[in-house]
Amino acid sequence: MRLGWLAAPREMIPAFQGFLFGGGVSPFMSRVATSFMRDHMTTHIQRLIDVYREKRDAMLRGLDEVLAGTGAVVSRPEGGFFLWMKLPAGTDQRRLADLAVDARVQYTPGPVFFPNGGGDEFIRLAFSFEPPEKCYEGARLIARAIRAAGPR
């Protein structure tokens, strides 16, 4: 079951009302969700914070172990599901893309997030899906690819 909501200025709400799909949540499911949120939501959110923090920390540890001293700058977010990295100066993005494919790891190139151009020195890494062990190993794999794509 999925529940969603939208926060918007009052005058914009009518424009979004046409996006309602499925006719709404059944009364029974609405009561189940309400009961869960009232009685367990705080505990559930704290558990999720702990789960994602462990994944984030595993990825950061893997990156730090391999990229120390390279000039790479990695964000250390307090929330969310992604790390933002500024690559070491001189990193060849095309070579990095090829090496990442060979290593079977994925990332999102920075230019995707710069609609007006730029961002070549950045990449975004996701840690939400995989367990901590895979976040750690994946981070080490992409970090090795970054080192190999660096200046020669």
Short mmCIF file of C-alpha atoms in Angstrom, two decimals:
data_model
loop_
_atom_site.label_atom_id
_atom_site.label_comp_id
_atom_site.label_asym_id
_atom_site.label_seq_id
_atom_site.Cartn_x
_atom_site.Cartn_y
_atom_site.Cartn_z
CA MET A 1 0.00 0.00 0.00
CA ARG A 2 1.26 3.47 -0.83
CA LEU A 3 0.14 6.71 0.65
CA GLY A 4 1.24 10.07 -0.57
CA TRP A 5 0.65 13.73 0.02
CA LEU A 6 1.56 17.06 -1.45
CA ALA A 7 2.36 20.30 0.29
CA ALA A 8 1.64 23.30 -1.92
CA PRO A 9 0.41 26.87 -1.70
CA ARG A 10 -3.38 26.92 -1.34
CA GLU A 11 -3.89 28.53 -4.76
CA MET A 12 -1.98 25.72 -6.50
CA ILE A 13 -3.88 22.79 -4.96
CA PRO A 14 -6.71 22.79 -7.56
CA ALA A 15 -4.14 22.36 -10.33
CA PHE A 16 -2.82 19.18 -8.68
CA GLN A 17 -6.17 17.59 -7.85
CA GLY A 18 -6.43 16.16 -11.35
CA PHE A 19 -3.41 13.97 -10.62
CA LEU A 20 -5.26 11.74 -8.13
CA PHE A 21 -5.00 8.16 -9.35
CA GLY A 22 -6.94 5.14 -8.14
CA GLY A 23 -9.84 7.02 -6.64
CA GLY A 24 -8.29 7.22 -3.20
CA VAL A 25 -7.48 4.77 -0.45
CA SER A 26 -10.19 2.38 0.72
CA PRO A 27 -11.64 3.23 4.14
CA PHE A 28 -10.27 -0.02 5.62
CA MET A 29 -6.73 0.59 4.34
CA SER A 30 -6.94 4.20 5.48
CA ARG A 31 -7.77 3.03 9.03
CA VAL A 32 -4.94 0.48 8.97
CA ALA A 33 -2.46 3.16 7.87
CA THR A 34 -3.78 5.66 10.41
CA SER A 35 -3.49 3.12 13.23
CA PHE A 36 0.07 2.21 12.21
CA MET A 37 1.17 5.82 11.93
CA ARG A 38 -0.40 6.79 15.25
CA ASP A 39 1.09 3.86 17.19
CA HIS A 40 4.35 3.01 15.40
CA MET A 41 5.48 5.76 13.04
CA THR A 42 8.08 7.37 15.30
CA THR A 43 9.72 4.00 15.99
CA HIS A 44 9.55 3.08 12.31
CA ILE A 45 11.16 6.35 11.21
CA GLN A 46 13.98 5.95 13.75
CA ARG A 47 14.59 2.42 12.45
CA LEU A 48 14.77 3.73 8.87
CA ILE A 49 17.17 6.48 9.92
CA ASP A 50 19.44 3.85 11.48
CA VAL A 51 19.22 1.57 8.41
CA TYR A 52 20.09 4.32 5.93
CA ARG A 53 22.81 5.76 8.17
CA GLU A 54 24.51 2.35 8.24
CA LYS A 55 24.36 2.15 4.43
CA ARG A 56 25.65 5.71 4.04
CA ASP A 57 28.49 5.09 6.47
CA ALA A 58 29.47 1.85 4.71
CA MET A 59 29.66 3.68 1.38
CA LEU A 60 31.65 6.56 2.88
CA ARG A 61 34.08 4.11 4.49
CA GLY A 62 34.67 2.32 1.17
CA LEU A 63 35.24 5.59 -0.68
CA ASP A 64 37.52 7.03 2.00
CA GLU A 65 39.69 3.90 2.09
CA VAL A 66 40.44 4.03 -1.64
CA LEU A 67 40.26 7.74 -2.46
CA ALA A 68 42.24 9.19 0.45
CA GLY A 69 44.73 11.75 -0.82
CA THR A 70 43.24 12.01 -4.33
CA GLY A 71 41.46 15.33 -3.86
CA ALA A 72 38.01 13.76 -4.18
CA VAL A 73 35.43 15.58 -2.06
CA VAL A 74 32.49 13.51 -0.85
CA SER A 75 29.38 14.94 0.80
CA ARG A 76 28.43 13.62 4.21
CA PRO A 77 24.66 14.12 4.21
CA GLU A 78 22.61 13.98 7.38
CA GLY A 79 19.64 12.60 5.44
CA GLY A 80 18.58 11.38 2.03
CA PHE A 81 19.69 8.48 -0.12
CA PHE A 82 22.62 9.83 -2.13
CA LEU A 83 26.21 10.98 -1.86
CA TRP A 84 27.45 13.82 -4.04
CA MET A 85 31.10 13.65 -5.05
CA LYS A 86 33.44 16.15 -6.64
CA LEU A 87 35.90 14.05 -8.60
CA PRO A 88 39.65 14.55 -8.32
CA ALA A 89 40.96 17.16 -10.76
CA GLY A 90 41.75 15.68 -14.15
CA THR A 91 39.38 12.70 -13.91
CA ASP A 92 38.38 11.53 -17.39
CA GLN A 93 34.59 11.08 -17.19
CA ARG A 94 34.42 8.95 -20.34
CA ARG A 95 37.08 6.61 -19.05
CA LEU A 96 35.34 6.52 -15.68
CA ALA A 97 32.07 5.53 -17.36
CA ASP A 98 33.78 2.65 -19.19
CA LEU A 99 35.60 1.48 -16.06
CA ALA A 100 32.39 1.60 -14.02
CA VAL A 101 30.62 -0.59 -16.59
CA ASP A 102 33.53 -3.04 -16.47
CA ALA A 103 33.35 -3.07 -12.65
CA ARG A 104 29.54 -3.51 -12.80
CA VAL A 105 28.82 -0.42 -10.70
CA GLN A 106 26.55 2.48 -11.52
CA TYR A 107 26.52 6.16 -10.72
CA THR A 108 24.80 9.22 -12.11
CA PRO A 109 27.06 11.69 -13.93
CA GLY A 110 26.91 15.23 -12.59
CA PRO A 111 25.88 16.94 -15.85
CA VAL A 112 22.42 15.32 -15.53
CA PHE A 113 21.79 17.71 -12.63
CA PHE A 114 23.02 20.83 -14.45
CA PRO A 115 20.39 21.66 -17.10
CA ASN A 116 22.32 24.78 -18.16
CA GLY A 117 25.61 22.95 -18.61
CA GLY A 118 28.46 22.07 -16.30
CA GLY A 119 28.76 19.48 -13.57
CA ASP A 120 31.44 17.44 -15.33
CA GLU A 121 33.47 17.22 -12.15
CA PHE A 122 30.61 15.66 -10.13
CA ILE A 123 28.89 12.30 -9.74
CA ARG A 124 26.02 11.12 -7.55
CA LEU A 125 26.07 7.76 -5.76
CA ALA A 126 22.99 6.02 -4.35
CA PHE A 127 23.07 3.94 -1.19
CA SER A 128 19.39 3.30 -0.48
CA PHE A 129 18.80 0.00 -2.29
CA GLU A 130 21.71 -2.30 -1.45
CA PRO A 131 22.65 -3.68 1.98
CA PRO A 132 25.61 -2.07 3.78
CA GLU A 133 28.09 -4.75 2.66
CA LYS A 134 27.27 -4.11 -1.00
CA CYS A 135 27.38 -0.33 -0.45
CA TYR A 136 30.88 -0.75 0.95
CA GLU A 137 32.09 -3.03 -1.84
CA GLY A 138 30.41 -0.94 -4.56
CA ALA A 139 32.04 2.19 -3.14
CA ARG A 140 35.45 0.53 -3.28
CA LEU A 141 34.83 -0.55 -6.89
CA ILE A 142 33.77 2.91 -8.07
CA ALA A 143 36.64 4.46 -6.10
CA ARG A 144 39.14 2.21 -7.89
CA ALA A 145 37.58 3.22 -11.21
CA ILE A 146 37.90 6.89 -10.24
CA ARG A 147 41.56 6.41 -9.38
CA ALA A 148 42.17 4.64 -12.70
CA ALA A 149 40.36 7.41 -14.63
CA GLY A 150 42.45 10.10 -12.96
CA PRO A 151 45.41 11.94 -14.42
CA ARG A 152 48.22 9.71 -15.61
#
